[in-house]
């Protein structure tokens, strides 16, 4: 079982969280100014990489806040958790935060 460190509550079991998919997706602004194809891509086209992935998670059974997780989709190793307003962490070529 994964241990996920909520930025507010600290480490907790994976069962307390739910994944909300890819993070750092920017909503088109204003949405009524873009065409239907672009809006459809915004809503449905998400990346599904093998390796480093930036995801949104909610501490569903705890503080209920959303935050970002940098997780390796192959090993499930969590490299960082950070607030929604923070930039994604930088990683070196071997995937380790400097
Ligand atoms: Zn929490």
Short mmCIF file of C-alpha atoms and ligand atoms in Angstrom, two decimals:
data_model
loop_
_atom_site.label_atom_id
_atom_site.label_comp_id
_atom_site.label_asym_id
_atom_site.label_seq_id
_atom_site.Cartn_x
_atom_site.Cartn_y
_atom_site.Cartn_z
CA UNK A 1 0.00 0.00 0.00
CA UNK A 2 1.23 3.47 -0.84
CA UNK A 3 1.98 6.01 1.84
CA UNK A 4 1.03 9.46 0.60
CA UNK A 5 2.16 12.55 2.45
CA UNK A 6 -0.65 15.10 2.52
CA UNK A 7 0.92 18.60 2.64
CA UNK A 8 -1.37 19.43 5.61
CA UNK A 9 -1.78 16.12 7.50
CA UNK A 10 1.46 14.25 6.82
CA UNK A 11 1.87 10.60 5.76
CA UNK A 12 -1.30 8.52 5.53
CA UNK A 13 -2.33 5.25 3.87
CA UNK A 14 -3.38 5.38 0.21
CA UNK A 15 -6.92 4.34 1.19
CA UNK A 16 -7.55 7.84 2.58
CA UNK A 17 -6.99 9.45 -0.83
CA UNK A 18 -8.47 9.50 -4.29
CA UNK A 19 -6.69 10.37 -7.50
CA UNK A 20 -8.16 13.13 -9.64
CA UNK A 21 -6.04 12.53 -12.72
CA UNK A 22 -3.44 14.63 -14.45
CA UNK A 23 -2.48 17.92 -12.82
CA UNK A 24 -1.26 21.24 -14.22
CA UNK A 25 -3.96 21.35 -16.90
CA UNK A 26 -4.84 24.92 -17.69
CA UNK A 27 -8.51 25.65 -18.38
CA UNK A 28 -9.02 27.73 -21.54
CA UNK A 29 -9.98 31.26 -20.62
CA UNK A 30 -12.55 32.37 -21.53
CA UNK A 31 -14.02 28.92 -22.37
CA UNK A 32 -16.69 30.37 -24.66
CA UNK A 33 -13.97 31.77 -26.91
CA UNK A 34 -12.64 28.40 -28.07
CA UNK A 35 -14.16 25.99 -30.58
CA UNK A 36 -15.84 22.68 -29.67
CA UNK A 37 -12.91 20.53 -30.83
CA UNK A 38 -10.46 22.42 -28.60
CA UNK A 39 -12.89 22.25 -25.66
CA UNK A 40 -13.29 18.50 -26.19
CA UNK A 41 -9.51 18.05 -26.19
CA UNK A 42 -9.26 20.04 -22.95
CA UNK A 43 -11.89 17.83 -21.31
CA UNK A 44 -10.81 14.42 -22.56
CA UNK A 45 -7.23 14.31 -23.83
CA UNK A 46 -4.95 13.46 -20.95
CA UNK A 47 -1.47 12.03 -21.01
CA UNK A 48 -0.82 8.55 -19.59
CA UNK A 49 2.97 8.30 -19.44
CA UNK A 50 5.16 5.41 -18.40
CA UNK A 51 7.28 6.95 -15.65
CA UNK A 52 7.06 10.38 -14.08
CA UNK A 53 3.49 11.69 -13.88
CA UNK A 54 2.07 14.77 -12.16
CA UNK A 55 -1.33 14.06 -10.63
CA UNK A 56 -4.02 15.74 -8.52
CA UNK A 57 -5.00 13.89 -5.35
CA UNK A 58 -7.57 14.62 -2.68
CA UNK A 59 -7.22 13.63 0.97
CA UNK A 60 -10.77 12.30 0.83
CA UNK A 61 -10.88 10.72 4.32
CA UNK A 62 -8.88 13.47 6.00
CA UNK A 63 -8.70 17.21 5.43
CA UNK A 64 -10.44 16.82 2.01
CA UNK A 65 -7.96 19.21 0.39
CA UNK A 66 -6.53 18.78 -3.09
CA UNK A 67 -2.79 18.73 -3.77
CA UNK A 68 -0.34 17.56 -6.42
CA UNK A 69 1.69 14.37 -6.43
CA UNK A 70 4.72 13.57 -8.60
CA UNK A 71 4.51 9.78 -8.96
CA UNK A 72 6.30 7.22 -11.07
CA UNK A 73 3.61 5.16 -12.83
CA UNK A 74 5.91 2.14 -13.14
CA UNK A 75 7.23 1.85 -9.58
CA UNK A 76 4.46 3.90 -7.88
CA UNK A 77 7.21 5.71 -6.02
CA UNK A 78 6.04 9.15 -4.94
CA UNK A 79 8.80 11.66 -5.49
CA UNK A 80 7.02 14.75 -4.13
CA UNK A 81 3.72 16.12 -2.88
CA UNK A 82 3.04 19.84 -3.09
CA UNK A 83 0.28 22.43 -2.90
CA UNK A 84 -1.95 23.12 -5.90
CA UNK A 85 -0.53 26.63 -6.26
CA UNK A 86 3.10 25.49 -6.37
CA UNK A 87 5.05 24.79 -9.55
CA UNK A 88 5.92 21.21 -10.42
CA UNK A 89 9.22 20.10 -8.86
CA UNK A 90 12.27 19.85 -11.08
CA UNK A 91 13.77 16.42 -11.55
CA UNK A 92 17.18 15.38 -12.78
CA UNK A 93 17.64 12.84 -15.57
CA UNK A 94 17.47 9.94 -13.08
CA UNK A 95 14.14 11.20 -11.72
CA UNK A 96 15.44 12.34 -8.35
CA UNK A 97 14.59 15.81 -7.12
CA UNK A 98 17.77 17.94 -6.89
ZN1 LIG B 1 -4.85 16.05 4.54
#
